[in-house]
Amino acid sequence: MHGSQGLGRVAGLAEVPDAPDGMRCWTGHVTDNPAIRVTVLLEAREELLAEFVDHVCGERDRLLAKAAEAAGLDGAWERWDPELTFRGGRAWEVRFTEAPGPTGLGLLVVLDGERVVEVDDLSEWDY
C-alpha cells in the first residue's frame, strides 16, 4: 500500500484478497485498542494519507464523541462498538455497529476531515 509508511497508530493491516473490482482493501485495528477495527478502502489509483489516518486514530476520543453526538447516540462512544473506514484523501467514516437502527446494521457517520457530512441509518444498504 503506497503511503502506508507512517501508520504508527494502526496495526495488523492485512490485504483483503477478494476486494471489489477496481478497489484495494486492508483491515487491521487501532494499535492501542484492538477492539476498534480499521479498514482502508481505496480505488485502484488512490493513495492513503497515512498521516491523516494516524491523526484520526490519535484523536479518536474527541472525533468519535463528535460522530456519536452527530448520530444522536447517548453515552460513551465505546458503547456503540465503532469501526473506522478510511478512503482516499481525508474521507472517512465510522460505523457504530451496536447503535440502534432499523436494520440492525448500526449507524454510519461520514466525515470529511473532522467535519461530519452525513449520518445514515443504513436502511437502504444492500448487505
mmCIF file of C-alpha atoms in Angstrom:
data_model
loop_
_atom_site.group_PDB
_atom_site.id
_atom_site.type_symbol
_atom_site.label_atom_id
_atom_site.label_comp_id
_atom_site.label_asym_id
_atom_site.label_seq_id
_atom_site.Cartn_x
_atom_site.Cartn_y
_atom_site.Cartn_z
ATOM 1 C CA MET A 1 0.000 0.000 0.000
ATOM 2 C CA HIS A 2 1.548 3.280 -1.058
ATOM 3 C CA GLY A 3 1.585 5.871 1.678
ATOM 4 C CA SER A 4 1.356 3.314 4.480
ATOM 5 C CA GLN A 5 4.681 4.448 5.862
ATOM 6 C CA GLY A 6 3.924 6.390 8.995
ATOM 7 C CA LEU A 7 0.918 4.319 10.053
ATOM 8 C CA GLY A 8 2.068 4.106 13.635
ATOM 9 C CA ARG A 9 -1.427 4.024 15.118
ATOM 10 C CA VAL A 10 -2.805 1.164 13.009
ATOM 11 C CA ALA A 11 -1.602 -2.417 13.445
ATOM 12 C CA GLY A 12 -2.167 -5.722 11.763
ATOM 13 C CA LEU A 13 -3.097 -4.360 8.334
ATOM 14 C CA ALA A 14 -3.734 -7.304 6.042
ATOM 15 C CA GLU A 15 -4.839 -7.043 2.439
ATOM 16 C CA VAL A 16 -8.284 -8.439 1.680
ATOM 17 C CA PRO A 17 -7.833 -10.679 -1.369
ATOM 18 C CA ASP A 18 -11.461 -10.554 -2.539
ATOM 19 C CA ALA A 19 -11.927 -6.778 -2.665
ATOM 20 C CA PRO A 20 -14.449 -5.480 -5.203
ATOM 21 C CA ASP A 21 -13.205 -4.900 -8.753
ATOM 22 C CA GLY A 22 -11.119 -1.750 -9.060
ATOM 23 C CA MET A 23 -10.653 -1.492 -5.286
ATOM 24 C CA ARG A 24 -7.868 -2.296 -2.841
ATOM 25 C CA CYS A 25 -8.792 -3.111 0.749
ATOM 26 C CA TRP A 26 -6.898 -3.746 4.003
ATOM 27 C CA THR A 27 -8.133 -4.450 7.517
ATOM 28 C CA GLY A 28 -6.448 -4.028 10.866
ATOM 29 C CA HIS A 29 -7.059 -2.329 14.212
ATOM 30 C CA VAL A 30 -6.042 0.699 16.223
ATOM 31 C CA THR A 31 -2.639 -0.054 17.770
ATOM 32 C CA ASP A 32 -3.522 0.712 21.382
ATOM 33 C CA ASN A 33 -7.135 -0.510 21.190
ATOM 34 C CA PRO A 34 -7.530 -3.728 19.153
ATOM 35 C CA ALA A 35 -11.319 -3.605 19.674
ATOM 36 C CA ILE A 36 -11.510 -0.705 17.195
ATOM 37 C CA ARG A 37 -11.346 -2.211 13.733
ATOM 38 C CA VAL A 38 -9.825 -0.207 10.875
ATOM 39 C CA THR A 39 -10.481 -0.701 7.173
ATOM 40 C CA VAL A 40 -8.672 1.070 4.357
ATOM 41 C CA LEU A 41 -10.635 1.068 1.096
ATOM 42 C CA LEU A 42 -9.034 2.711 -1.918
ATOM 43 C CA GLU A 43 -9.864 2.901 -5.581
ATOM 44 C CA ALA A 44 -7.059 1.499 -7.733
ATOM 45 C CA ARG A 45 -5.234 4.829 -8.183
ATOM 46 C CA GLU A 46 -5.995 6.462 -4.835
ATOM 47 C CA GLU A 47 -3.335 6.979 -2.216
ATOM 48 C CA LEU A 48 -3.747 6.708 1.528
ATOM 49 C CA LEU A 49 -2.892 9.785 3.588
ATOM 50 C CA ALA A 50 -1.163 7.873 6.390
ATOM 51 C CA GLU A 51 -0.555 10.993 8.495
ATOM 52 C CA PHE A 52 -4.273 11.769 8.403
ATOM 53 C CA VAL A 53 -5.196 8.208 9.451
ATOM 54 C CA ASP A 54 -2.762 8.457 12.359
ATOM 55 C CA HIS A 55 -4.221 11.847 13.300
ATOM 56 C CA VAL A 56 -7.767 10.434 13.444
ATOM 57 C CA CYS A 57 -6.656 7.372 15.426
ATOM 58 C CA GLY A 58 -4.694 9.604 17.813
ATOM 59 C CA GLU A 59 -7.644 11.980 18.277
ATOM 60 C CA ARG A 60 -10.242 9.225 18.304
ATOM 61 C CA ASP A 61 -11.772 10.063 21.685
ATOM 62 C CA ARG A 62 -12.690 13.555 20.531
ATOM 63 C CA LEU A 63 -13.599 12.600 16.948
ATOM 64 C CA LEU A 64 -15.661 9.537 17.849
ATOM 65 C CA ALA A 65 -17.507 11.522 20.530
ATOM 66 C CA LYS A 66 -18.279 14.128 17.855
ATOM 67 C CA ALA A 67 -19.507 11.437 15.440
ATOM 68 C CA ALA A 68 -21.646 9.758 18.129
ATOM 69 C CA GLU A 69 -23.200 13.094 19.025
ATOM 70 C CA ALA A 70 -23.978 13.810 15.350
ATOM 71 C CA ALA A 71 -25.695 10.403 15.156
ATOM 72 C CA GLY A 72 -27.770 11.189 18.260
ATOM 73 C CA LEU A 73 -26.147 8.475 20.367
ATOM 74 C CA ASP A 74 -26.114 8.878 24.149
ATOM 75 C CA GLY A 75 -23.277 7.823 26.397
ATOM 76 C CA ALA A 76 -19.670 6.964 25.711
ATOM 77 C CA TRP A 77 -18.769 6.210 22.077
ATOM 78 C CA GLU A 78 -17.116 2.920 23.140
ATOM 79 C CA ARG A 79 -20.572 1.580 23.980
ATOM 80 C CA TRP A 80 -21.516 1.649 20.292
ATOM 81 C CA ASP A 81 -18.595 -0.512 19.007
ATOM 82 C CA PRO A 82 -17.118 1.760 16.317
ATOM 83 C CA GLU A 83 -15.459 0.587 13.106
ATOM 84 C CA LEU A 84 -13.341 3.080 11.154
ATOM 85 C CA THR A 85 -13.076 3.094 7.369
ATOM 86 C CA PHE A 86 -10.607 5.332 5.558
ATOM 87 C CA ARG A 87 -10.806 6.176 1.887
ATOM 88 C CA GLY A 88 -8.623 8.341 -0.334
ATOM 89 C CA GLY A 89 -7.785 11.842 0.859
ATOM 90 C CA ARG A 90 -9.463 12.935 4.090
ATOM 91 C CA ALA A 91 -12.677 10.954 3.565
ATOM 92 C CA TRP A 92 -13.503 8.512 6.327
ATOM 93 C CA GLU A 93 -16.443 7.092 8.172
ATOM 94 C CA VAL A 94 -17.327 5.428 11.410
ATOM 95 C CA ARG A 95 -19.984 2.764 11.683
ATOM 96 C CA PHE A 96 -21.344 2.376 15.178
ATOM 97 C CA THR A 97 -22.190 -1.318 14.870
ATOM 98 C CA GLU A 98 -24.181 -1.586 18.107
ATOM 99 C CA ALA A 99 -26.205 1.597 17.629
ATOM 100 C CA PRO A 100 -29.961 1.249 17.260
ATOM 101 C CA GLY A 101 -31.229 1.411 13.711
ATOM 102 C CA PRO A 102 -33.997 -0.022 11.564
ATOM 103 C CA THR A 103 -31.790 -2.716 10.007
ATOM 104 C CA GLY A 104 -29.595 -3.816 12.887
ATOM 105 C CA LEU A 105 -26.507 -2.702 10.918
ATOM 106 C CA GLY A 106 -25.920 0.279 13.186
ATOM 107 C CA LEU A 107 -25.392 3.881 12.169
ATOM 108 C CA LEU A 108 -22.861 5.314 9.748
ATOM 109 C CA VAL A 109 -21.310 8.749 10.186
ATOM 110 C CA VAL A 110 -19.413 10.063 7.157
ATOM 111 C CA LEU A 111 -16.714 12.677 7.693
ATOM 112 C CA ASP A 112 -14.520 14.886 5.570
ATOM 113 C CA GLY A 113 -11.523 15.583 7.754
ATOM 114 C CA GLU A 114 -13.091 16.492 11.074
ATOM 115 C CA ARG A 115 -16.393 17.703 9.620
ATOM 116 C CA VAL A 116 -19.456 15.447 9.745
ATOM 117 C CA VAL A 117 -21.086 15.451 6.311
ATOM 118 C CA GLU A 118 -23.703 12.715 6.628
ATOM 119 C CA VAL A 119 -25.411 10.387 9.089
ATOM 120 C CA ASP A 120 -27.018 7.261 7.628
ATOM 121 C CA ASP A 121 -29.163 4.664 9.397
ATOM 122 C CA LEU A 122 -28.128 2.106 6.726
ATOM 123 C CA SER A 123 -31.765 1.215 5.993
ATOM 124 C CA GLU A 124 -31.079 1.294 2.250
ATOM 125 C CA TRP A 125 -27.872 -0.756 2.428
ATOM 126 C CA ASP A 126 -27.884 -3.963 0.438
ATOM 127 C CA TYR A 127 -25.813 -6.111 2.784
#
